Phi, psi and omega in degrees: 000315181293324179294320179296319178297320180294320179295318179297321180295319179294320177297320180296318179294322179297317179296316180298315180297321180299312182286332176294316177296321179297319179296312178299319179296322177296320177295322175300317181297318178297317178298319178296319177297322178295316178298315179299317180297318179295319179297314179295317179301320181296318183280328184281315184285110179056042181294342178303332185293342182298332180289347181269355182264140179285331182255149178263008184301321181299311180293321180299318179300318180292318179296322178296319178297320179297316178299311181296315180297318178297319178295321179296318180299313180293313181296322178297319178297315178296323178296320178298318178297320180295320180293315182296319182272358178059043176271089187294330180295331180280336185293321180296319176296321179300312180292328177297314180292326176298315179298318179297317181295320181296324177295322177297316178299320180297318178299316179299317179296317179295317178301318180298315181291324177295315180293327178302324183291331183246012181299314184299314181296320181295316181295316180297327183279324190249332188297313181298318179296318179298317183291317185281329184267332187251346184296130176060028177260152180303133179081000182246035184296324180296316179293319179300313179297320180295318180294316179299315180293320179302312184291326179283317182295318184260003177054057181224169181214115183084164181291314177253319176196177185296338180293341178300332183288347177294340179265002185288136176299321180293312183296327180280350182269167179290337181295341181290342179064031179085007178289147174258342174214159175297155180298337180290350175282345186285145177292324172232112186284122173226171181300126177061026181291342181287000178284342184241119185254029177289145180304337178284346184252324182236168177278080186263329184250002183277354180102163181279172185278339183301309183299318183287320177292322179300317180295319179299311181293322180298318178299318180293320180295322178296320179294315179301312181297314182296315181292314181300307182288317182298311181293319179300312180296319180296317181289319178298320181295333181273342178282000000 
């Protein structure tokens, strides 16, 4: 009688452990999906702006999150199958890959926070130069498109203010057609609207693009860092 009771107790504990592992694995899968989503969101939403950055750290952090998140989703699915089928040999491999993936997430989070600390200096040093020297130049179509979208999306003109465009290679050339700012500075874009720089026509008093782009990127970096480090620590603590 006592042996039968002991066997029943062991079976009950095995079932509980099985479903507990399944629950934790499901939470890992959700965390991986969240990491993957943040990485994709970072690259998809206004991804044109990446061409305006001197460093690739921002994009690298997002790509690392996408890689880690994708691996977690796949590994999590395989882990659920291993738990359901009680394939214990697969579980040790599963937990090893989870630990590896969490370390990758941690690296992405740390990179994001490190880059966040020097984001302002990089933008101040490189954005104005990029805009004035590369805008509307041959072979620089990606940068030109990014600058136009930046000024329209954030309702700004120039890196610091509209006067920055007086130093632009494009504005000083005959190709500008007499424009004093690019047409993308205009509140309502029409043909050759950049010839008139009155505040009623262009974003002259709304502030420069550096401050607004810095805030946008900083918000994304904080999310990348928080999700990368937060999910990694949470998942490691559960393993």
